[in-house]
Structure formats: structure tokens, C-alpha cells
Amino acid sequence: MTSNSNDNRHKDIHYTLHPYTNLSAHEEQGPLVITRGEGIHVWDDQGNQYIEGLAGLWCVSLGFSEPRLGQAAAKQFDSLPYTHTFSHRSSEPVIELSERLISIAPQPMAKAFFVNSGSEAVDTAIKFSWYYNNGLGRRQKKKIISRQRGYHGVTVASGSLTAIPLMQNDFDLPLDRMIQTETPNYYRFCEAGETEEQFAARLADSLEQLILDEDPETVAAFIAEPVMGAGGVILPPATYFERIQKVLKKYDVLMIADEVICGFGRTGSMWGSHTYDIRPDMVTCAKQLSSGYLPIAALMISGDMYDVFKDQSRKHGALGMGYTYGGHPVAAAVALETLKIYEERDMLGHVQSVAGHFGRRLAELSASPLVGESRGVGLIGGLELVANKQSREPYPAEVKVGATVAAKALANGLIVRGLPGDVIGICPPMIIEETEIDILFDRLALALSETENLLRDAA
Ligand SMILES: Cc1ncc(COP(=O)(O)O)c(C=O)c1O
């Protein structure tokens, strides 16, 4: 479908260091240059059209041509292109945005702290856990627990919680104080005959044992994405968060909900925390906060934490933490407009109305011999690819089955992502309509059957 021009004209004039890219292969083929977007589609510089089946990087909720966001930015640029939130200052969009965020927070929250990326929001949550416990005189209570395959960013601290080998190996991560517990991937790690509830109970027991082994007096916080996105679209098994939160409460460990992907309707509720009854002490959000149009992220903190911060700032003279561009007024104006659009157009109602169709089309792909499990909630889905459906044996890494399906999809006009564990991630703009969902899944089905043929011919 797309023209495979093998056009290498960018390769010699291109000086960007590309994340998550095989650098040697990249030198040969150059980047796919995206030049414009409209609705759920983007076009490359050869004129090929694609459905953006991952909404960019799980972020472009309103699609690629929402005029109101550009207008909100232009208006703010005209009136005040920059100010900050240090030393008792603020701007109107930041004030209104924090009010809105706090009013829709998954749990009662006291304050929103603005940063520029999900990684910074997670970094800040780590620092705030330490600041809080030091404020309470609990100077040993500092370890942060994340889950294998959890994705929480790539800065030195947040990257220490991103328990995916590719993101840690040879970067000298994780740092001390960052420890890991099991991933809740029931399909991959359940034992023979084990129910979802039994699996969840086993993981909660194992978390409790980890906390006891480490000494509860040294464990500050647990961080979790409601649905694990970049680590392979892993949904929590039944009763998982209920059981995990019981353990955290017992040992006075903070719960950080990393809502960077799930926030603002992706799972069919405003927050993944609503979908899975998570009651966090801190909440990170980003991506769909501005529909990805400008970089902005936030960390919300509970009233209990804020009370301690007030004491701390009295002791130290100020809250010694802030970013030059945190609460940038233009980014805040765009985020505010995004939240207004969600409300005015009932974006949550839209996600709920098309999610059933999305789920049905996703589930149909289980029929493919390559698909071990199809799983999803709201408008996020994943296909775990396997070499043997009965034994669930994965393909050897060198087959690169996930990357092959993603490449076949691209050639058929669909952008999806091959994630760790050979999971295909699907997360289209939330504005997607049922007819577009059909086209998306038709293209994905074709990519799967083409990959199947390729593997058969190669065998
Ligand atoms: C759950 C989660 N947390 C944090 C991050 C890091 O966000 P950023 O890439 O904006 O630093 C991501 C990015 O995908 C994410 O999915």
C-alpha cells in the first residue's frame, strides 16, 4: 500500500541521535519522516498515509489536527509567552489548570506540581517520597519498589524504576534504593491451574515478603501503571490492586499511580486508578494532558504529604525544587484547553461508546496462529505473539516477530509498536470512530497473516 521507495536522501544529512533505534540499521535506511497529520492519520514525506495506531507515543488523544489547541497556544504566546511558578509567582493558565486537575483527581489531592515530561514527574515523585519521609523523621524509609516490565521514564532515577533490560543495561541502572517485584502478566507467568485471583494473591504475598526482607522501615513507596503500557500492555489480573494496596497500607508504603498513559480516559474511565480502584498518595500524568501537542506533565500529591512539605519548607526556607519550564504558561494553556475539550465533547463517553467495538475487533485477532493472547481495556490493546499457542512458547529473540509485524503493518498503512516480549501495542487517538477502528484492525490482521506467511516460507 505505501510506496517503498527506499529513499535514502535523509541518511547523510541527518544528525539526530534516535531513541529506541538500532543505530547501525538506521544509518542504512534513514528515518521515516512524518510531515503532516489530520484526525487519526499522519503522512510521510513520500505522501504515504498511515493510521497512527499508537497516537504518536500514546499521547495524541485528540488526533493530529485539533485547531483549538493551536489557537490556545497562539493566544497565550500573544499575551504572555513565559513566566514561572517559583517564589510565589504563577500565571492564569497554571492556576486554572491546577484547579481542574485537582477537581478531577482520582483521589482527593491537595496540589499539582508541573514538570515537562513523564520522566520528570516520576523523578519528582521519588524525591517527594524521600522529602516526605525525612520530614517525618523516617530517615531510613527510602526504597522505591517498581515492577518488572514497568515503564516509568528514562532519567537516572525514573529509569531505575523502568525495569526493562534495554533501558538499564550498560546505563549503570538501577541505582541503589530501587527494587523490583514481579510483573502481573497472568498470561505469561501464571502457574498451571492458577486462577487470576490466585495469581494476584501470590504476587501480593511475594510483595509482602520483599518488603519484609528489605525491612519495612526502609521501604518508602511502590509505583505502578494501572495498565502497563510500554512494557507490553499488561492488564492487572482480578483483585491485584486490592491485594497489593492492603500490603502497602500494612507497612505504611506510599502508593504512586503512574497515570502517564492511562490518564484522561484511555482505559474508559477518567483515570486507570478509577478502572482498577487504586487509591494513590501521588499521581503522575502527562501525554494526554495536552494531547501531546506541547510537553507538560504533572505530579499531584495528597493533603497528608502537603502538610509535611509545609513543615519542611518552613525548616529549609522554601520547597527547594522546581524546573524553569515547569508550569510553562503556553503548555499550561494548551493542557487547559485539552481538558476543556474532553469535557465539552464528552470524550470519556466517546471512548466508552467505541471501546466495545475496539475490544471485539482486538479479540478476533486471537484467531491468528501468531497471537497467544489479545488483551485490552478502553482504547488500549496488546497482542502477545507466540511461536506455539498451546505451550505459549515465545519466538526466539532473533526472529524479531514483533518488529516484523510492526513493519508489515507500516507497509499496510498502520503505525503500531513492537513492545518488549513481542507484544504489539495498539493505542489510537481517542477520537477514533468505529469505521476507522475497522480499518485499523483490517490492516493489523493483514500484517499478521503476511508475517505468518513470511515465517512459514523461512522455515
Ligand atoms: C507510564 C509512563 N511513565 C512515564 C513515562 C515517561 O514519560 P516521558 O517519556 O514523557 O519522560 C512514560 C513514557 O512512555 C510512561 O508510559
Coordinates of C-alpha atoms and ligand atoms in Angstrom, one line a residue:
M1 CA 0.0 0.0 0.0
T2 CA 2.7 2.5 0.9
S3 CA 5.3 3.3 -1.6
N4 CA 8.5 1.6 -0.7
S5 CA 10.8 4.0 -2.4
N6 CA 13.9 3.0 -0.4
D7 CA 14.6 6.7 -0.4
N8 CA 17.8 7.3 1.5
R9 CA 18.0 11.0 0.9
H10 CA 17.9 11.8 4.6
K11 CA 20.5 9.4 5.7
D12 CA 23.6 11.6 5.0
I13 CA 22.1 14.8 6.2
H14 CA 20.6 13.6 9.4
Y15 CA 22.3 14.3 12.8
T16 CA 19.6 13.3 15.3
L17 CA 20.5 10.6 17.8
H18 CA 17.4 8.4 17.7
P19 CA 15.9 6.8 20.8
Y20 CA 14.9 3.1 20.7
T21 CA 16.5 2.8 17.3
N22 CA 19.1 0.3 16.1
L23 CA 21.7 2.8 15.2
S24 CA 23.6 0.7 12.6
A25 CA 20.4 -0.2 10.7
H26 CA 19.3 3.4 10.9
E27 CA 22.5 4.6 9.2
E28 CA 21.5 2.4 6.3
Q29 CA 17.8 3.3 6.0
G30 CA 17.4 6.8 7.5
P31 CA 14.3 7.9 9.4
L32 CA 10.6 7.7 8.4
V33 CA 9.9 11.4 8.2
I34 CA 6.4 12.4 9.2
T35 CA 5.3 15.6 7.6
R36 CA 1.7 16.2 8.4
G37 CA -1.3 14.9 10.3
E38 CA -5.1 15.0 10.2
G39 CA -7.6 13.3 12.5
I40 CA -6.2 9.8 13.3
H41 CA -3.8 9.9 10.2
V42 CA -0.3 11.0 9.5
W43 CA 1.6 11.3 6.2
D44 CA 5.3 10.8 5.5
D45 CA 7.4 12.8 3.1
Q46 CA 6.7 10.3 0.3
G47 CA 3.0 11.0 0.6
N48 CA 2.1 7.7 2.3
Q49 CA -0.8 7.9 4.7
Y50 CA -0.9 5.9 8.0
I51 CA -3.4 5.4 10.8
E52 CA -1.4 6.4 13.9
G53 CA -2.3 3.3 15.8
L54 CA -0.2 4.4 18.8
A55 CA -1.3 8.0 18.9
G56 CA 2.3 9.0 18.5
L57 CA 3.7 7.8 21.8
W58 CA 0.4 7.0 23.5
C59 CA -0.4 10.7 23.7
V60 CA -2.3 12.3 20.7
S61 CA -5.7 11.8 22.1
L62 CA -7.4 14.5 20.1
G63 CA -5.8 13.5 16.8
F64 CA -3.4 15.5 14.7
S65 CA -5.5 18.4 13.6
E66 CA -7.3 19.9 16.6
P67 CA -7.4 23.6 15.8
R68 CA -8.4 24.8 19.3
L69 CA -5.1 23.7 20.8
G70 CA -3.0 25.8 18.3
Q71 CA -5.3 28.7 18.9
A72 CA -5.0 28.4 22.7
A73 CA -1.2 28.4 22.3
A74 CA -1.2 31.4 20.0
K75 CA -3.4 33.4 22.3
Q76 CA -1.1 32.6 25.3
F77 CA 2.0 33.4 23.2
D78 CA 0.4 36.8 22.4
S79 CA -0.4 37.7 26.0
L80 CA 2.5 36.1 28.0
P81 CA 4.9 33.7 26.4
Y82 CA 6.8 32.9 29.6
T83 CA 6.6 33.2 33.3
H84 CA 7.2 30.7 36.0
T85 CA 5.9 29.4 39.3
F86 CA 9.0 29.9 41.5
S87 CA 8.9 32.3 44.5
H88 CA 5.2 32.9 44.8
R89 CA 4.6 33.5 41.1
S90 CA 2.0 32.0 38.8
S91 CA 0.1 32.6 35.6
E92 CA -3.6 32.3 34.9
P93 CA -3.5 29.1 32.8
V94 CA -1.4 27.4 35.5
I95 CA -3.9 28.4 38.2
E96 CA -6.9 27.2 36.2
L97 CA -5.2 24.0 35.1
S98 CA -4.2 23.0 38.6
E99 CA -7.8 23.7 39.8
R100 CA -9.2 21.5 37.1
L101 CA -6.7 18.7 37.7
I102 CA -7.3 18.7 41.4
S103 CA -11.0 18.7 40.8
I104 CA -10.9 15.5 38.7
A105 CA -8.1 13.7 40.5
P106 CA -8.7 10.0 41.1
Q107 CA -8.4 10.6 44.9
P108 CA -8.7 13.8 46.9
M109 CA -5.4 15.5 46.2
A110 CA -4.0 18.8 47.6
K111 CA -1.6 20.2 45.0
A112 CA -0.3 19.8 41.4
F113 CA 3.4 20.3 40.6
F114 CA 4.1 20.9 37.0
V115 CA 7.0 19.5 35.0
N116 CA 7.8 18.8 31.4
S117 CA 7.7 15.1 30.9
G118 CA 6.5 11.9 32.5
S119 CA 10.1 11.0 33.5
E120 CA 10.4 14.3 35.4
A121 CA 7.0 13.6 37.1
V122 CA 8.2 10.2 38.2
D123 CA 11.6 11.7 39.3
T124 CA 9.7 14.2 41.3
A125 CA 7.6 11.6 43.0
I126 CA 10.8 9.8 44.0
K127 CA 12.3 12.9 45.5
F128 CA 9.0 13.8 47.2
S129 CA 8.8 10.3 48.8
W130 CA 12.2 11.0 50.3
Y131 CA 11.4 14.6 51.3
Y132 CA 8.2 13.4 53.0
N133 CA 9.8 10.6 55.0
N134 CA 12.7 12.8 56.0
G135 CA 10.1 15.4 57.1
L136 CA 8.5 12.7 59.3
G137 CA 11.9 11.8 60.7
R138 CA 11.9 8.4 58.9
R139 CA 15.3 8.7 57.5
Q140 CA 15.7 5.0 56.6
K141 CA 12.4 4.8 54.7
K142 CA 13.7 5.4 51.2
K143 CA 13.4 2.4 48.9
I144 CA 11.1 2.5 45.9
I145 CA 9.5 -0.6 44.5
S146 CA 8.6 -0.9 40.9
R147 CA 7.6 -3.9 38.8
Q148 CA 9.5 -5.9 36.2
R149 CA 8.5 -4.6 32.8
G150 CA 7.2 -1.4 34.4
Y151 CA 7.9 1.7 32.3
H152 CA 8.4 5.0 34.2
G153 CA 10.8 7.0 32.2
V154 CA 14.5 7.2 31.4
T155 CA 16.1 9.8 33.6
V156 CA 18.6 8.4 36.1
A157 CA 16.0 8.0 38.9
S158 CA 12.9 7.2 36.8
G159 CA 15.0 4.9 34.6
S160 CA 15.9 3.0 37.7
L161 CA 12.3 2.1 38.1
T162 CA 11.8 1.2 34.4
A163 CA 12.6 -2.4 34.8
I164 CA 13.2 -3.3 31.2
P165 CA 16.7 -4.5 30.5
L166 CA 17.1 -2.5 27.2
M167 CA 16.6 0.7 29.2
Q168 CA 19.0 -0.2 32.0
N169 CA 21.8 -2.4 30.6
D170 CA 25.1 -0.5 30.3
F171 CA 23.5 2.7 31.6
D172 CA 24.5 1.6 35.1
L173 CA 20.9 1.4 36.3
P174 CA 19.2 0.8 38.6
L175 CA 20.5 3.0 41.3
D176 CA 20.5 1.7 44.9
R177 CA 17.3 2.1 46.7
M178 CA 15.3 1.0 43.7
I179 CA 14.0 -2.6 43.9
Q180 CA 11.7 -4.7 41.8
T181 CA 8.8 -7.1 42.3
E182 CA 7.1 -9.3 39.8
T183 CA 5.1 -8.2 36.8
P184 CA 1.4 -9.0 36.8
N185 CA 1.4 -10.7 33.4
Y186 CA -1.1 -13.5 34.1
Y187 CA -0.9 -15.0 30.6
R188 CA 2.9 -15.3 30.7
F189 CA 3.6 -16.1 34.4
C190 CA 0.5 -17.9 35.9
E191 CA 1.1 -21.4 37.1
A192 CA -0.8 -24.4 35.8
G193 CA -4.4 -24.3 37.0
E194 CA -3.9 -21.0 38.8
T195 CA -6.8 -18.5 38.6
E196 CA -6.3 -14.8 38.2
E197 CA -7.2 -14.3 41.8
Q198 CA -4.7 -16.9 43.0
F199 CA -2.0 -15.3 40.8
A200 CA -2.8 -11.9 42.2
A201 CA -2.6 -13.3 45.8
R202 CA 0.7 -14.9 45.0
L203 CA 2.1 -11.6 43.7
A204 CA 0.8 -9.7 46.7
D205 CA 2.4 -12.3 49.1
S206 CA 5.6 -12.0 47.2
L207 CA 5.5 -8.2 47.5
E208 CA 4.9 -8.6 51.2
Q209 CA 7.9 -10.9 51.5
L210 CA 10.0 -8.5 49.6
I211 CA 9.1 -5.7 52.0
L212 CA 9.8 -7.9 55.0
D213 CA 13.1 -9.0 53.6
E214 CA 14.2 -5.4 52.8
D215 CA 12.8 -4.3 56.2
P216 CA 9.5 -2.2 56.1
E217 CA 11.3 0.7 57.8
T218 CA 13.4 1.1 54.7
V219 CA 10.6 1.0 52.1
A220 CA 9.1 4.3 51.0
A221 CA 6.9 3.8 48.0
F222 CA 5.5 1.5 45.4
I223 CA 4.9 2.7 41.8
A224 CA 2.6 1.2 39.3
E225 CA 1.0 2.0 36.0
P226 CA -2.7 0.9 36.2
V227 CA -2.2 -0.8 32.8
M228 CA 1.5 -1.3 32.0
G229 CA 1.9 0.3 28.6
A230 CA 5.4 0.3 27.1
G231 CA 6.4 -2.9 28.9
G232 CA 3.8 -4.8 26.9
V233 CA 0.2 -3.7 27.6
I234 CA -0.2 -5.8 30.8
L235 CA -3.6 -5.6 32.5
P236 CA -3.8 -6.2 36.2
P237 CA -5.4 -9.6 37.0
A238 CA -8.6 -9.6 39.0
T239 CA -8.1 -8.4 42.6
Y240 CA -4.5 -7.5 42.0
F241 CA -4.5 -3.8 43.1
E242 CA -6.9 -4.6 46.0
R243 CA -4.4 -7.1 47.4
I244 CA -1.3 -5.0 46.7
Q245 CA -2.8 -1.9 48.4
K246 CA -3.6 -4.0 51.5
V247 CA 0.1 -4.9 51.8
L248 CA 1.2 -1.3 51.2
K249 CA -1.2 0.0 53.9
K250 CA 0.1 -2.6 56.4
Y251 CA 3.7 -1.4 56.0
D252 CA 2.9 2.3 55.5
V253 CA 4.3 2.4 52.0
L254 CA 3.2 5.2 49.6
M255 CA 1.2 4.3 46.5
I256 CA 2.3 6.2 43.4
A257 CA -0.1 5.7 40.4
D258 CA 1.8 6.4 37.2
E259 CA -1.1 7.6 35.0
V260 CA 1.2 8.9 32.2
I261 CA -0.5 6.6 29.7
C262 CA -3.8 5.7 31.4
G263 CA -4.9 9.2 32.5
F264 CA -7.7 11.2 30.8
G265 CA -9.9 8.4 29.6
R266 CA -7.6 5.9 27.9
T267 CA -9.0 2.9 29.9
G268 CA -12.6 4.0 29.7
S269 CA -12.6 5.9 33.0
M270 CA -11.0 9.3 33.6
W271 CA -8.1 7.5 35.3
G272 CA -6.8 4.0 35.3
S273 CA -7.0 4.4 39.1
H274 CA -10.8 4.5 38.7
T275 CA -10.9 1.5 36.5
Y276 CA -8.9 -0.6 39.0
D277 CA -9.8 1.1 42.3
I278 CA -6.4 2.4 43.0
R279 CA -6.2 4.9 45.9
P280 CA -2.8 6.7 45.3
D281 CA -0.9 9.1 47.5
M282 CA 0.7 10.6 44.4
V283 CA -0.4 10.6 40.8
T284 CA 1.7 11.3 37.7
C285 CA 0.1 12.4 34.5
A286 CA 1.4 13.7 31.1
K287 CA 0.9 12.8 27.4
Q288 CA -2.9 13.1 27.0
L289 CA -2.8 16.0 29.4
S290 CA -2.0 18.2 26.4
S291 CA -2.9 15.6 23.7
G292 CA 0.9 15.5 23.2
Y293 CA 0.8 18.9 21.5
L294 CA 3.2 20.5 23.9
P295 CA 5.4 19.0 26.6
I296 CA 3.7 19.2 30.0
A297 CA 3.3 16.8 32.9
A298 CA 2.1 17.0 36.5
L299 CA 2.5 15.3 39.8
M300 CA -0.4 15.5 42.2
I301 CA 0.2 15.0 45.9
S302 CA -2.1 14.2 48.8
G303 CA -3.0 16.6 51.6
D304 CA -1.1 14.4 54.1
M305 CA 2.1 14.9 52.1
Y306 CA 1.5 18.6 51.5
D307 CA 1.2 19.1 55.3
V308 CA 4.7 17.6 55.8
F309 CA 6.0 19.7 52.8
K310 CA 4.8 22.9 54.6
D311 CA 6.8 21.9 57.7
Q312 CA 9.8 21.1 55.5
S313 CA 9.7 24.4 53.7
R314 CA 9.4 26.2 57.0
K315 CA 12.5 24.3 58.2
H316 CA 14.5 24.9 55.0
G317 CA 13.2 28.3 54.0
A318 CA 11.5 27.1 50.8
L319 CA 10.5 24.0 48.8
G320 CA 13.9 23.6 47.1
M321 CA 12.6 22.0 43.9
G322 CA 11.4 23.4 40.5
Y323 CA 12.1 23.4 36.8
T324 CA 12.5 26.5 34.6
Y325 CA 9.8 25.3 32.2
G326 CA 7.6 23.6 34.8
G327 CA 4.2 25.3 34.5
H328 CA 5.1 27.0 31.3
P329 CA 2.1 29.2 30.5
V330 CA 1.8 28.2 26.9
A331 CA 1.9 24.5 27.7
A332 CA -0.5 25.1 30.5
A333 CA -2.9 26.9 28.2
V334 CA -2.8 24.0 25.8
A335 CA -3.4 21.5 28.5
L336 CA -6.2 23.5 29.9
E337 CA -7.9 23.7 26.5
T338 CA -7.4 19.9 26.1
L339 CA -9.2 19.3 29.4
K340 CA -12.0 21.7 28.3
I341 CA -12.4 19.8 25.0
Y342 CA -12.5 16.4 26.8
E343 CA -15.4 17.8 29.0
E344 CA -17.3 19.7 26.2
R345 CA -17.2 16.8 23.8
D346 CA -17.7 14.1 26.4
M347 CA -14.5 12.3 25.3
L348 CA -14.9 9.8 28.1
G349 CA -18.4 8.9 26.8
H350 CA -17.0 8.6 23.3
V351 CA -14.2 6.2 24.5
Q352 CA -16.9 4.1 26.3
S353 CA -19.1 4.0 23.3
V354 CA -16.4 2.7 20.9
A355 CA -14.4 0.6 23.3
G356 CA -16.7 -2.4 22.9
H357 CA -16.1 -2.5 19.2
F358 CA -12.4 -1.9 19.7
G359 CA -12.3 -4.8 22.1
R360 CA -14.3 -7.1 19.8
R361 CA -12.0 -6.5 16.9
L362 CA -8.9 -6.9 19.1
A363 CA -10.3 -10.2 20.4
E364 CA -10.9 -11.5 16.9
L365 CA -7.1 -11.4 16.3
S366 CA -6.7 -14.2 18.8
A367 CA -7.6 -16.5 15.9
S368 CA -4.2 -15.7 14.3
P369 CA -1.7 -18.6 14.8
L370 CA 0.8 -15.9 15.9
V371 CA -1.3 -14.4 18.7
G372 CA -1.1 -16.1 22.1
E373 CA -3.2 -13.5 23.9
S374 CA -5.1 -10.4 22.8
R375 CA -5.8 -8.1 25.8
G376 CA -7.1 -4.6 26.2
V377 CA -9.3 -2.2 28.1
G378 CA -10.9 1.0 26.9
L379 CA -8.9 2.1 23.8
I380 CA -5.6 0.4 24.6
G381 CA -4.8 -3.1 23.4
G382 CA -1.9 -5.6 23.1
L383 CA -1.3 -8.8 21.2
E384 CA 1.3 -11.1 22.7
L385 CA 2.9 -13.1 19.9
V386 CA 4.0 -16.6 20.4
A387 CA 5.6 -19.4 18.5
N388 CA 3.3 -22.0 20.0
K389 CA -0.2 -21.2 21.1
Q390 CA -0.6 -24.3 23.3
S391 CA 2.7 -24.1 25.2
R392 CA 2.8 -20.3 25.0
E393 CA 6.4 -20.6 24.0
P394 CA 7.7 -17.2 22.7
Y395 CA 9.6 -16.8 19.4
P396 CA 13.4 -16.7 19.8
A397 CA 14.5 -13.0 20.1
E398 CA 16.4 -13.2 16.8
V399 CA 13.2 -13.8 14.8
K400 CA 12.1 -10.3 15.8
V401 CA 8.5 -11.3 15.3
G402 CA 7.1 -8.2 17.0
A403 CA 9.2 -5.9 14.9
T404 CA 8.2 -7.8 11.7
V405 CA 4.5 -7.4 12.4
A406 CA 5.0 -3.7 13.1
A407 CA 7.0 -3.4 9.8
K408 CA 4.3 -5.2 7.8
A409 CA 1.6 -3.0 9.4
L410 CA 3.6 0.1 8.4
A411 CA 3.8 -1.1 4.8
N412 CA 0.0 -1.5 5.0
G413 CA -0.6 2.0 6.3
L414 CA -0.8 1.4 10.0
I415 CA 1.6 2.5 12.8
V416 CA 1.7 0.2 15.8
R417 CA 4.6 -0.7 18.0
G418 CA 6.5 -3.9 18.8
L419 CA 7.0 -3.8 22.6
P420 CA 9.2 -6.0 24.8
G421 CA 8.1 -9.6 25.0
D422 CA 6.9 -9.4 21.3
V423 CA 3.7 -7.6 22.2
I424 CA 2.1 -5.4 19.6
G425 CA 0.8 -2.2 21.3
I426 CA -2.3 -0.5 19.9
C427 CA -3.4 2.8 21.4
P428 CA -5.1 5.0 18.7
P429 CA -6.1 8.6 19.2
M430 CA -9.2 8.6 21.4
I431 CA -11.3 10.4 18.8
I432 CA -11.2 7.3 16.6
E433 CA -14.6 6.2 15.2
E434 CA -15.9 2.6 14.7
T435 CA -15.3 2.6 10.9
E436 CA -11.7 3.7 11.5
I437 CA -11.3 1.0 14.1
D438 CA -12.4 -1.5 11.5
I439 CA -9.7 -0.2 9.0
L440 CA -7.1 -0.3 11.8
F441 CA -7.8 -3.9 12.6
D442 CA -8.1 -5.0 9.0
R443 CA -4.6 -3.7 8.4
L444 CA -3.3 -5.3 11.5
A445 CA -4.9 -8.7 10.5
L446 CA -3.2 -8.4 7.1
A447 CA 0.2 -7.6 8.8
L448 CA -0.3 -10.7 11.0
S449 CA -1.1 -13.0 8.0
E450 CA 1.8 -11.6 6.0
T451 CA 4.2 -12.2 8.9
E452 CA 2.8 -15.8 9.3
N453 CA 3.4 -16.4 5.6
L454 CA 6.9 -15.0 5.8
L455 CA 7.8 -17.2 8.8
R456 CA 6.3 -20.3 7.1
D457 CA 8.4 -19.6 3.9
A458 CA 11.5 -19.1 6.0
A459 CA 11.0 -22.3 7.9
Ligands
LIG1 C1 3.8 5.1 32.4 C2 4.9 6.1 31.9 N1 5.5 6.8 32.8 C3 6.5 7.6 32.5 C4 6.8 7.8 31.2 C5 7.9 8.7 30.8 O1 7.4 9.8 30.1 P1 8.3 10.7 29.2 O2 8.7 9.9 28.0 O3 7.4 11.9 28.9 O4 9.5 11.1 30.0 C6 6.2 7.1 30.2 C7 6.5 7.2 28.8 O5 6.0 6.5 27.9 C8 5.1 6.2 30.6 O6 4.5 5.4 29.7

